[in-house]
Coordinates of C-alpha atoms in Angstrom, one line a residue:
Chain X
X46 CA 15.5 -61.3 -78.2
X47 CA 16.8 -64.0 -75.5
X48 CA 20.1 -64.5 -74.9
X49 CA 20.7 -68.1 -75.4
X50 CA 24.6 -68.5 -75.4
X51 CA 27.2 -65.9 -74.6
X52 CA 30.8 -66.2 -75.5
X53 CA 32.9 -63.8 -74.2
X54 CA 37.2 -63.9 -74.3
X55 CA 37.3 -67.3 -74.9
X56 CA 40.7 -68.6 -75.2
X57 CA 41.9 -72.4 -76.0
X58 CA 45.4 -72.9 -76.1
X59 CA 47.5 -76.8 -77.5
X60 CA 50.4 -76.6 -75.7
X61 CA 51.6 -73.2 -77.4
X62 CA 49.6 -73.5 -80.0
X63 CA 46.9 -70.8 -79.5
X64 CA 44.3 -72.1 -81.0
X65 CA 41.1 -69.2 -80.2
X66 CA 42.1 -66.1 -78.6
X67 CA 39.8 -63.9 -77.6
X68 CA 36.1 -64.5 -79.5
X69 CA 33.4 -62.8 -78.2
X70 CA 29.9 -63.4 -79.8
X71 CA 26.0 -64.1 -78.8
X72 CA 23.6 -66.6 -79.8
X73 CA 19.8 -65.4 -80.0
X74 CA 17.1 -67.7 -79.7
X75 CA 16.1 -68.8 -83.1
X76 CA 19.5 -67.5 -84.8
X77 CA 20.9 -69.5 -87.5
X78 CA 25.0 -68.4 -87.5
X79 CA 27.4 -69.9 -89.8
X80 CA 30.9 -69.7 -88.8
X81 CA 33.0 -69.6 -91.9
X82 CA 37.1 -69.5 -92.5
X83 CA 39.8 -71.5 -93.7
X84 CA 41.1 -74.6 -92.2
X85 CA 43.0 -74.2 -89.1
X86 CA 41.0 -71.1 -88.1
X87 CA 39.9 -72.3 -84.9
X88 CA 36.0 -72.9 -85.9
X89 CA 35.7 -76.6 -84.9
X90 CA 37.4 -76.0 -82.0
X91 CA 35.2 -73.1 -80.9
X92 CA 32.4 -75.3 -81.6
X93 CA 33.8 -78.1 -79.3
X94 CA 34.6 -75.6 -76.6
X95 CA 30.7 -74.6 -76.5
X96 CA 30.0 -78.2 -76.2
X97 CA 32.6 -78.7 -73.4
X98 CA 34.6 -81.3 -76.1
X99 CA 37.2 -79.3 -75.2
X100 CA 38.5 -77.3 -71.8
X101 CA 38.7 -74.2 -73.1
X102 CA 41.6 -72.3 -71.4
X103 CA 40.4 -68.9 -70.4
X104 CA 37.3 -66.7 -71.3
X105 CA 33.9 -67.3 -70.0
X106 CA 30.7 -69.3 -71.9
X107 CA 27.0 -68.4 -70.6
X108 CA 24.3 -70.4 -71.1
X109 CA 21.4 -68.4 -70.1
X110 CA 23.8 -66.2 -67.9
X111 CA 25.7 -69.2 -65.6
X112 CA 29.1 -70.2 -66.8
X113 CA 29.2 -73.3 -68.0
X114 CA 33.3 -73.3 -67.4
X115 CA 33.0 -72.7 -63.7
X116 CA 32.4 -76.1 -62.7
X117 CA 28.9 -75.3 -60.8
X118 CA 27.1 -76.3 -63.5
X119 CA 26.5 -80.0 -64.5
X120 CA 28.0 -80.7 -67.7
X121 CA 25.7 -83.9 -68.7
X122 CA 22.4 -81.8 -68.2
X123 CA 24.1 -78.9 -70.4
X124 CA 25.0 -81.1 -73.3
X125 CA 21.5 -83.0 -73.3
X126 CA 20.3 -79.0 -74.2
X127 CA 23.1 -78.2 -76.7
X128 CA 23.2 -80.7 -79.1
X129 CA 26.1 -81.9 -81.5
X130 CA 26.5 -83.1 -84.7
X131 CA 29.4 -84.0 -86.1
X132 CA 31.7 -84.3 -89.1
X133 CA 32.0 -88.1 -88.9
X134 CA 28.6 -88.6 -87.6
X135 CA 29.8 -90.7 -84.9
X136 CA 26.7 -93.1 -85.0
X137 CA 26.5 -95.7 -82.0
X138 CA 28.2 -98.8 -84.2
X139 CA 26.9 -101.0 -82.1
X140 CA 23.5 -99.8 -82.2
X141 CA 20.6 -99.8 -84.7
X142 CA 19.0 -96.6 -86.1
X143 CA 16.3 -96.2 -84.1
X144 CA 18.1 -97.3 -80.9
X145 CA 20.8 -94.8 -82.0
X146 CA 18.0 -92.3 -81.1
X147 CA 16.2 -93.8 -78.2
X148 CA 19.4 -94.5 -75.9
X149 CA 19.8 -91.0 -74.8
X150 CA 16.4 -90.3 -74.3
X151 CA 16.2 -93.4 -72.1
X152 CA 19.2 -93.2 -70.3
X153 CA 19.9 -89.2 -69.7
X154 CA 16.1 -87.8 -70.0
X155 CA 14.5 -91.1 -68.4
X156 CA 11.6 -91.0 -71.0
X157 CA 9.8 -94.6 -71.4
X158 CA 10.3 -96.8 -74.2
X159 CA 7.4 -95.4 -75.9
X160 CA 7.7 -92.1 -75.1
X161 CA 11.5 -92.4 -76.6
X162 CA 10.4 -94.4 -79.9
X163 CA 7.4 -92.2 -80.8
X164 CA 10.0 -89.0 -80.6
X165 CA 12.5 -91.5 -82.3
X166 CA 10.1 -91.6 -85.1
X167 CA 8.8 -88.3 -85.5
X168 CA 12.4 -87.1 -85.6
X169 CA 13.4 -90.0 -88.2
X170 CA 10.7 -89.4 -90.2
X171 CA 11.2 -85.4 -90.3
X172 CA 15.4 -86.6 -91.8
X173 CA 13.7 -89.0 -94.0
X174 CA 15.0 -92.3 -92.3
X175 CA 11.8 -93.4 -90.5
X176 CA 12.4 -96.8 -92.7
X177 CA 15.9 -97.7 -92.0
X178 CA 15.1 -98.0 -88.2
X179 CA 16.1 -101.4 -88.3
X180 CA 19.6 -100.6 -90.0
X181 CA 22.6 -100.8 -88.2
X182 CA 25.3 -97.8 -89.5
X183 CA 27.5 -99.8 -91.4
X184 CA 24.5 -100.3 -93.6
X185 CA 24.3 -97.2 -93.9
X186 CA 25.6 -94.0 -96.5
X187 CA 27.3 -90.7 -95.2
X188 CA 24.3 -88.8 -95.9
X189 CA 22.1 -91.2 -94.5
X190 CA 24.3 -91.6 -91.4
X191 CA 24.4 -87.8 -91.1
X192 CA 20.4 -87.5 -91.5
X193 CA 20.0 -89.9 -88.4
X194 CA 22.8 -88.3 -86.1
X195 CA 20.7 -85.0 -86.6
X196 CA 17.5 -87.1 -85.8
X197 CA 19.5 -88.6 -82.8
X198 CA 20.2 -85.0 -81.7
X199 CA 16.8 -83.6 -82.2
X200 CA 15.3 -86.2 -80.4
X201 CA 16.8 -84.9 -77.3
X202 CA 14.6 -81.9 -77.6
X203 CA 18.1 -79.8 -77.8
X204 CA 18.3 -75.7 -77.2
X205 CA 20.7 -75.2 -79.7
X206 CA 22.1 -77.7 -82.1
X207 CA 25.7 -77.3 -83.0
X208 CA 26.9 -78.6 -86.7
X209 CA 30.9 -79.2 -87.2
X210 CA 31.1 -79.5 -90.9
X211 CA 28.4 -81.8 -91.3
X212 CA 28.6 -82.2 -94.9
X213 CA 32.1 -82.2 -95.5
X214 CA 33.3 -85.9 -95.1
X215 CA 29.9 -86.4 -97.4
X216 CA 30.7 -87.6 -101.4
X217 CA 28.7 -84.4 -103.4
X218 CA 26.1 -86.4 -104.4
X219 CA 24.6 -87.2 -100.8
X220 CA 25.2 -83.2 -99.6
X221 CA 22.1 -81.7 -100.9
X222 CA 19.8 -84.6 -98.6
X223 CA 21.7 -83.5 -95.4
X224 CA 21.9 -79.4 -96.5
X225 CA 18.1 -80.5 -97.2
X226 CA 17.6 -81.4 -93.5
X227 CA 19.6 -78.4 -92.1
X228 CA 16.9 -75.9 -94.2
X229 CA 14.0 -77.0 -93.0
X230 CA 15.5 -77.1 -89.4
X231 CA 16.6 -73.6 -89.5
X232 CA 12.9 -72.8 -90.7
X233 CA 11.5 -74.2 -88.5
X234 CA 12.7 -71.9 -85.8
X235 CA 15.6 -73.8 -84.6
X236 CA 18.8 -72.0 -82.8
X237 CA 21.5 -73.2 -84.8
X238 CA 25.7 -73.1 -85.1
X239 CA 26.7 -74.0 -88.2
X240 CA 30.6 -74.3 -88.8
X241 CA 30.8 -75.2 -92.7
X242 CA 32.5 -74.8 -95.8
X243 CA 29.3 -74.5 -97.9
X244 CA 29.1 -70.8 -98.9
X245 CA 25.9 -71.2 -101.0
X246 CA 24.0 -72.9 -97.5
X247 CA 25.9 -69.9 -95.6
X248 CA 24.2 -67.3 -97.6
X249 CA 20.9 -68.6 -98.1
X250 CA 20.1 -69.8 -94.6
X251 CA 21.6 -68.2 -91.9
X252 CA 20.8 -64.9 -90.2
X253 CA 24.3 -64.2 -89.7
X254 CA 27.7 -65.0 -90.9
X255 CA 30.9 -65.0 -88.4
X256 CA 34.4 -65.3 -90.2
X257 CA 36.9 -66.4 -88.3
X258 CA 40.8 -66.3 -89.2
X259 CA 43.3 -67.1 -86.7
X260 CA 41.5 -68.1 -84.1
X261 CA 40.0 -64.6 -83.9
X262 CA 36.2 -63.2 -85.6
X263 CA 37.5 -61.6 -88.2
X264 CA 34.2 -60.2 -89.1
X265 CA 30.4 -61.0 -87.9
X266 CA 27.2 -59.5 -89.8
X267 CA 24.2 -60.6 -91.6
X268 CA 25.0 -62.7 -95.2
X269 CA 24.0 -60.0 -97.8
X270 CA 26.9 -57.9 -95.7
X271 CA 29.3 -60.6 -95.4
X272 CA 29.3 -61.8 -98.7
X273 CA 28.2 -58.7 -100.6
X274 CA 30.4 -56.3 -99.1
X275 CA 32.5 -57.4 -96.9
X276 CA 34.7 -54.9 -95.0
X277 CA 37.7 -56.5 -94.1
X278 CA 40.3 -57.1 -96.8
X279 CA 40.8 -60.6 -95.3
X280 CA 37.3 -61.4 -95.4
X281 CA 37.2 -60.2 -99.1
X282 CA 40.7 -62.6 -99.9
X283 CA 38.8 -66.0 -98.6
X284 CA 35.4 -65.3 -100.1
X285 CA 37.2 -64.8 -103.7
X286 CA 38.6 -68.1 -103.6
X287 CA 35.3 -69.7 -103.6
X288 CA 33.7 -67.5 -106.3
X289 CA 36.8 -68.1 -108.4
Chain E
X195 CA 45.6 -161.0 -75.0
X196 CA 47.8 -158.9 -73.2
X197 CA 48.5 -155.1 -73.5
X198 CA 52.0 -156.0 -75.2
X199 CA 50.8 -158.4 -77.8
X200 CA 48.6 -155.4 -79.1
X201 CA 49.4 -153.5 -82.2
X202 CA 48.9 -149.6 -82.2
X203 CA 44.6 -149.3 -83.0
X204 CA 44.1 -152.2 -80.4
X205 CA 46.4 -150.2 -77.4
X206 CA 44.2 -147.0 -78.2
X207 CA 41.2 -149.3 -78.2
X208 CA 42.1 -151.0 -74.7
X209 CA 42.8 -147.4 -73.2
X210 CA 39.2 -146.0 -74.5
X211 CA 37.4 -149.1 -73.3
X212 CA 39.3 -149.6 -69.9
X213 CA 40.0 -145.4 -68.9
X214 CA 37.2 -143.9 -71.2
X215 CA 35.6 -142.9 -67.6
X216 CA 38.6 -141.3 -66.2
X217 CA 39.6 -139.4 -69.8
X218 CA 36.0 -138.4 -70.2
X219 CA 35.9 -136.7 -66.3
X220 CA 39.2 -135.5 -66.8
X221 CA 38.2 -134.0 -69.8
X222 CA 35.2 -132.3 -68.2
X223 CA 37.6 -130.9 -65.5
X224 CA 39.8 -129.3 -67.8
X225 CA 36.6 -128.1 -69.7
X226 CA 34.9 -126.5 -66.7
X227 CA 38.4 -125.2 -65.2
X228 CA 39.5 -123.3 -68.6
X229 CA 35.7 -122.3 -69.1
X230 CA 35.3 -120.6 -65.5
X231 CA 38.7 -119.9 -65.4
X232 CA 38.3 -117.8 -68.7
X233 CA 34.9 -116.0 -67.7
X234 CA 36.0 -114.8 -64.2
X235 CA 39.8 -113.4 -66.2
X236 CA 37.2 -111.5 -68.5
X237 CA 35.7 -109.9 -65.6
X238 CA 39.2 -109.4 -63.6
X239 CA 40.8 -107.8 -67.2
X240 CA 37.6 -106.0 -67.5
X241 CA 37.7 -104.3 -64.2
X242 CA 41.7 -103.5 -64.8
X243 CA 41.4 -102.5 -68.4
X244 CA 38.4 -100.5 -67.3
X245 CA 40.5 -98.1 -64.5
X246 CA 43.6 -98.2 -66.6
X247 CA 41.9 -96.8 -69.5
X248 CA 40.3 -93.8 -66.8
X249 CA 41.6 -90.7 -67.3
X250 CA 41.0 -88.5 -64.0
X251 CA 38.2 -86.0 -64.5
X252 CA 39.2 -82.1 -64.7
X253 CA 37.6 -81.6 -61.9
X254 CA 38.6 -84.2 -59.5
X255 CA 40.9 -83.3 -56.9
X256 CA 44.3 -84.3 -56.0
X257 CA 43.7 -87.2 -53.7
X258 CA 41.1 -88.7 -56.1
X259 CA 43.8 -88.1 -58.5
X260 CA 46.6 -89.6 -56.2
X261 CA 44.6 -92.5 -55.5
X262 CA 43.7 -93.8 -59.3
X263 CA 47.2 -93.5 -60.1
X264 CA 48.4 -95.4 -56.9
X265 CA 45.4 -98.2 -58.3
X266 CA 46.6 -98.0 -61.3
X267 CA 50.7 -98.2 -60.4
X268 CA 49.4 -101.8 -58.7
X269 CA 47.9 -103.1 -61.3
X270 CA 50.6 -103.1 -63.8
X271 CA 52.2 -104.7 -61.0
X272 CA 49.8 -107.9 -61.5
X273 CA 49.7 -107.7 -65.0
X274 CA 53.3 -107.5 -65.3
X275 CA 54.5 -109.8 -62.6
X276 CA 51.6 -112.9 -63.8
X277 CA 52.5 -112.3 -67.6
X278 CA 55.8 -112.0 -66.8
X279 CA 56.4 -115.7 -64.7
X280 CA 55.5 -119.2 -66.0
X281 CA 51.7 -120.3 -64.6
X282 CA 53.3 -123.7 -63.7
X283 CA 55.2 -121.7 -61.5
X284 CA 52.7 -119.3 -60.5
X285 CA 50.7 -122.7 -59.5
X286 CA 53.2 -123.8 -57.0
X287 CA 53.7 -120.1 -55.4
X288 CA 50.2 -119.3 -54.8
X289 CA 49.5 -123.3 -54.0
X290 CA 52.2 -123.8 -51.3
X291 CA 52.5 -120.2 -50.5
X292 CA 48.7 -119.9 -48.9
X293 CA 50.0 -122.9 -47.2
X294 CA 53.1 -122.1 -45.5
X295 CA 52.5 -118.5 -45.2
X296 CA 48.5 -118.5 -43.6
X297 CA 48.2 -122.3 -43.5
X298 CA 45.4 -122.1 -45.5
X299 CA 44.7 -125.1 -47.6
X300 CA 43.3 -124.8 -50.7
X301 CA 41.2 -127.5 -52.3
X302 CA 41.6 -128.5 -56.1
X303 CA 39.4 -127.1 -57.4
X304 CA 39.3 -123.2 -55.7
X305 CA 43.4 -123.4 -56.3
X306 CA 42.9 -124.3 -59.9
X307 CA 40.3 -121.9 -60.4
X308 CA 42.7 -119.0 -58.7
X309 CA 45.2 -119.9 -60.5
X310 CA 44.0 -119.5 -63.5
X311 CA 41.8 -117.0 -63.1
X312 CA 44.5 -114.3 -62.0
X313 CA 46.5 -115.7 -64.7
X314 CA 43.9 -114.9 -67.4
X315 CA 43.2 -112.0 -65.6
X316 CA 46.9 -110.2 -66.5
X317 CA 46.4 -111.0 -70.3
X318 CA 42.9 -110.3 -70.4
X319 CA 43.6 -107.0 -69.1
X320 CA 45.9 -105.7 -71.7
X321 CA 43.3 -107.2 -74.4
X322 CA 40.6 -105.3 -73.0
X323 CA 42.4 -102.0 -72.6
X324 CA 43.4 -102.8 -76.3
X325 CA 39.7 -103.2 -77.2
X326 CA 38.8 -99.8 -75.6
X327 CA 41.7 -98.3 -77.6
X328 CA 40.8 -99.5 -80.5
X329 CA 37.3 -97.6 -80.4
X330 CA 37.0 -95.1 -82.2
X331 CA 37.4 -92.2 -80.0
X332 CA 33.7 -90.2 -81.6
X333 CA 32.1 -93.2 -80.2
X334 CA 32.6 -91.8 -76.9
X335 CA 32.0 -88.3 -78.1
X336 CA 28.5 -88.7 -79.9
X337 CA 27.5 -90.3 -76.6
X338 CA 29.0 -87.5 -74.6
X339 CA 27.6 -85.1 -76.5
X340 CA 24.0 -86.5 -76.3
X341 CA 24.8 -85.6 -72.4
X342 CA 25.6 -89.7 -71.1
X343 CA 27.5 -89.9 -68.4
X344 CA 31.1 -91.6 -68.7
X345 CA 29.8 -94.6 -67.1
X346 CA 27.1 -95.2 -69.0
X347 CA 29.3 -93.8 -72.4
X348 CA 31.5 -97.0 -71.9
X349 CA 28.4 -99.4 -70.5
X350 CA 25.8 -98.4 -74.1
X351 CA 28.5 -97.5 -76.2
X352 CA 32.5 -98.6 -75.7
X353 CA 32.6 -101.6 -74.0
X354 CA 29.5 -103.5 -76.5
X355 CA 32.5 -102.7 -79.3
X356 CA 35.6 -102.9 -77.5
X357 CA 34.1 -107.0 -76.6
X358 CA 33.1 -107.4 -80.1
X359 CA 36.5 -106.6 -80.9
X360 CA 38.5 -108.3 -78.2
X361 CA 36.1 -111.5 -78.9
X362 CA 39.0 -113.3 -81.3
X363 CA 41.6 -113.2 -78.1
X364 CA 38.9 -114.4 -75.8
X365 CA 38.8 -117.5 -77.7
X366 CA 42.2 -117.4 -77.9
X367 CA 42.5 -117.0 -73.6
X368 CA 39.8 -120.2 -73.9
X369 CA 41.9 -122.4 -75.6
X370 CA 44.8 -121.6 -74.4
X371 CA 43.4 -122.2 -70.9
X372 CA 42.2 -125.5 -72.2
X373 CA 45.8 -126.3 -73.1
X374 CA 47.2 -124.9 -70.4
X375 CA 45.1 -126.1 -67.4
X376 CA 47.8 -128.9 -67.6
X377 CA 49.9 -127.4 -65.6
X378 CA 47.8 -127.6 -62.9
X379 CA 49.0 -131.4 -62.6
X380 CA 51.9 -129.9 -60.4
X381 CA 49.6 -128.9 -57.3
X382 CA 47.8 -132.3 -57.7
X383 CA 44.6 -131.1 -59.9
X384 CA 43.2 -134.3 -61.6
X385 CA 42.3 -132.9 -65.5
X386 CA 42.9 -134.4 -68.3
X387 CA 46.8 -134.3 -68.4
X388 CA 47.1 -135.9 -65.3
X389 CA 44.8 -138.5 -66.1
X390 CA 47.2 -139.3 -69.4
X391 CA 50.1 -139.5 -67.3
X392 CA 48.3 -142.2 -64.7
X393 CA 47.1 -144.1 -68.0
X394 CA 50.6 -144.1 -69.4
X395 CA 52.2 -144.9 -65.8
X396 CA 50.1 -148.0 -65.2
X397 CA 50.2 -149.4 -69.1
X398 CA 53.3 -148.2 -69.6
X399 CA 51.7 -146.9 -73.1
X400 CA 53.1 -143.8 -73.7
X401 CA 52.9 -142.7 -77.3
X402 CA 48.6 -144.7 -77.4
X403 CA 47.9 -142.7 -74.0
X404 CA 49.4 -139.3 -75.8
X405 CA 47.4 -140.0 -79.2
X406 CA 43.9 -140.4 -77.3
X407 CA 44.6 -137.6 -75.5
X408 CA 45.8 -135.6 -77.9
X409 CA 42.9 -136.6 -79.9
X410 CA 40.1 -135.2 -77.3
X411 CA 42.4 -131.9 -76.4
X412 CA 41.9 -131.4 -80.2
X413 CA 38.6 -132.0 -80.5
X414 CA 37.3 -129.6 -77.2
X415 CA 39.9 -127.1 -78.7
X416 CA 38.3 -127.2 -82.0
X417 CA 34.6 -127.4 -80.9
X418 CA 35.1 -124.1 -78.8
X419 CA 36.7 -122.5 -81.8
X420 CA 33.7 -123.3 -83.9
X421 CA 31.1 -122.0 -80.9
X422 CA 33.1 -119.1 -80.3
X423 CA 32.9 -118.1 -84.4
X424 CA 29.0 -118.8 -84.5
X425 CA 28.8 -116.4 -81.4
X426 CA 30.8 -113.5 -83.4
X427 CA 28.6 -113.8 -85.8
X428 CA 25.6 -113.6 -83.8
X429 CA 27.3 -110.4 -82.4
X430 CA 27.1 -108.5 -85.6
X431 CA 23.7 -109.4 -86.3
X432 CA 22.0 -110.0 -89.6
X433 CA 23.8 -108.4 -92.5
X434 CA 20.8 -107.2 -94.5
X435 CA 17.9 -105.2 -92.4
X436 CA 14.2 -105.2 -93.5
X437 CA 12.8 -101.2 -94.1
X438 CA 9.9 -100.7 -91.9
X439 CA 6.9 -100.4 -93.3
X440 CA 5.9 -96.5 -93.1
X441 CA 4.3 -95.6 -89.8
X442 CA 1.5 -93.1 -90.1
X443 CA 3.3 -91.6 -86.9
X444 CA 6.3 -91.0 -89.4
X445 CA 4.3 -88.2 -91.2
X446 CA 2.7 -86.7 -88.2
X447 CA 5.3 -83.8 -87.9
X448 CA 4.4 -82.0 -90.7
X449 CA 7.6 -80.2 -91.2
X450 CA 8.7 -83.1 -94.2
X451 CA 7.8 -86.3 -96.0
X452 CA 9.7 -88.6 -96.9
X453 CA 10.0 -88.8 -101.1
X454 CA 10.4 -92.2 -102.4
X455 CA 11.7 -91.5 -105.5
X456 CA 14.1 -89.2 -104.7
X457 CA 15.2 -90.1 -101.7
X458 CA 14.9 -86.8 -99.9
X459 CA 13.3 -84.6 -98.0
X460 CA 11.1 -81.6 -99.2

């Protein structure tokens, strides 16, 4: 299978707060990975390392074989092919919906107004939002903001889509639309990175699980391994507490 | 009937009828000098908030490095040192200065709009770099993350908010340069301060002269507070949306439709 992402020794450090030291792991075209652990585990920030959020301070990432972290290769054309969504959605404020998804596509991939709308669209409709296109937002709710930051991102005809906690700044109720959106993504074929706390979407959906504790993988397999027998004693420890 | 045999309506009267001319052009001076004035000190503090909100790049080298922080070291200068001195005095150094020093001589109306200009300049530049603060930083991320440059992440994205933010202390800058224009009387600039001060000279009508003129600083300062309210307003746009009517595009994917009743997708 192709080799779409390649991490390998990546280190970040805050000051000397070591943060990730020394993950190593592979992204397939078409894998869905969830990267689980408790808070503080380093899993955002390995995220935001892939997508160059952050400098990570030593190791090497490959995107199709070139590393991204030795400067030759041009960050802005990377991120337009790994996408990003995040935990607070981070929605242009100042923008409507549908221009929310257009501007990128106009002003990074040069696609024409229609061109950019009809993808705009087809991507809103696919999250459910095609009517709120002339919503600013503000107007909006969490799950409804999420649904249109995925649109936004899908509309850029991403590689791979990263998620950093999408649901969790979500009230329950409006979870289940955005998990909704994330399912039939993965089915459809879509490489995704999924860093959540939602065991039940971790099971059921990915194709592997990667636990991380303290900034290292802890342990990496398919789900039925990971959360039916797990080998690590750590791994076993955090996956009790949500059973309960 | 002279001026002296005149009670205090009749004075005010007599100074609309005989210098309503000269209040109403002095008035427009002070009007076009503090409107300019406060446009071109947007675009100076948005070109100085702008670089002294830029961080250097990770990959820039040490003379680009070098250089933005010698741009930047100089414009504190200018923001501090025009904050930081009275504009009346600022008026009189830049005024007699270009003089003395390069015997240039400046007319009324490019001193006053210098003057002023760099003046509003200094504030506006803090504002502005406080309106780019006050953006919320995943602003700039969800546009760098959709692969925009930094350029056009602060031309789409910051700026738009950091103005709609910073639009309460432009209209503040406005009419305070309304107010404030009157210092210009010192280099000779004929608004509408000056034009009180020859009324009262001539009539010898101080506290009538100061209560017209009062009057009509109040009422430009008020109109321009009213404008400036309806144009934040029209900056956030309507507060309800309409929901588009479903496109038959919308359900060409295949992969969902939208459910009504629910709400979700399935």
């Amino acid at each position: 299978m192709e080799e779409v992402l390649r991490v390998e020794h990546l280190m970040k450090t805050f000051g000397s707060n070591e943060v990730l030291r020394d993950i190593d792991f592979s992204v397939y075209k078409g894998d869905v990975i969830s990267i689980i652990g408790s808070s503080g585990s380093g899993k955002s920030t390995l995220l935001r390392c892939i997508n160059m959020l952050e400098d990570a301070t030593g190791g090497r990432i490959l995107y199709h074989g070139e590393d991204i972290l030795d400067g030759s290769v041009n960050e802005d054309r990377y991120r337009t092919k790994v996408g990003m969504v995040f935990q607070t959605f981070n929605l242009f404020n100042n923008h409507t919906v549908l221009s929310n998804c257009m501007l990128g596509q106009l002003k990074v991939l040069h696609r024409s107004r229609e061109e950019a709308r009809q993808k705009s669209m087809e991507y809103l409709a696919k999250v459910g939002m095609e009517q709120y296109i002339n919503a600013k937002p503000r107007q909006l709710s969490g799950g409804q903001k999420q649904r249109v930051a995925i649109a936004r991102a899908l509309a850029m005809d991403p590689e791979v889509l990263l998620f950093d906690e999408p649901t969790s700044a979500l009230d329950p109720e409006m979870v289940g639309e955005v998990l909704d959106v994330m399912k039939i993504l993965a089915g459809s074929g879509m490489t995704m990175l999924v860093v959540t706390h939602e065991m039940a979407f971790a099971r059921d959906i990915s194709k592997r699980v990667v636990y991380m504790a303290d900034g290292r993988i802890e342990e990496e397999g398919p789900p039925e391994e990971i959360f039916g027998n797990p080998k690590s004693q750590r791994t076993r420890d955090f996956l009790s507490r949500f059973s309960g | 009937m002279t001026i002296a045999e005149m009670n205090f309506p009749e004075r005010m009267l007599y100074i609309l009828q005989h210098y309503g001319g000269s209040l109403a052009k002095g008035a427009a001076t002070t009007m076009a000098i503090a409107i300019i004035c406060t446009l071109l000190g947007c675009v100076i503090g948005f070109a100085v908030g702008l670089i002294q909100t830029t961080e250097p790049h990770k990959k820039d080298g040490m003379l680009k490095r070098g250089f933005l922080k010698v741009v930047k070291v100089i414009l504190t200068a200018y923001v501090e040192v025009f904050r930081g001195t009275p504009m009346m005095l600022q008026a009189a150094f830049i005024y007699y200065g270009m003089s003395q020093l390069f015997g240039i001589n400046l007319g009324m109306w490019s001193a006053a709009i210098l003057i002023v200009s760099i003046n509003t300049g200094a504030y506006m530049a803090e504002t502005v770099r406080g309106g780019i603060l006050s953006v919320d930083p995943g602003q700039s991320e969800g546009a760098r993350a959709i692969g925009m440059s930094h350029v056009q992440t602060m031309l789409y994205v910051v700026l738009p908010q950091a103005l709609r933010n910073i639009m309460p202390q432009i209209g503040n800058n406005l009419i305070i340069n309304i107010k404030d224009t009157c210092v210009l009387s010192i280099i000779g600039t004929v608004e509408l301060f000056f034009t009180f001060k020859s009324i009262s000279g001539a009539l010898y009508t101080y506290f009538e002269a100061a209560s017209v003129t009062m009057i009509i600083y109040f009422v430009l300062t008020f109109a321009c507070s009213r404008i400036l309210r309806r144009v934040e307003e029209r900056m956030d746009g309507p507060s309800s949306f309409d929901l588009a009517t479903t496109d038959t595009l919308a359900f060409t994917s295949g992969l969902a439709s939208y459910n009504d009743r629910t709400g979700g997708t399935h």
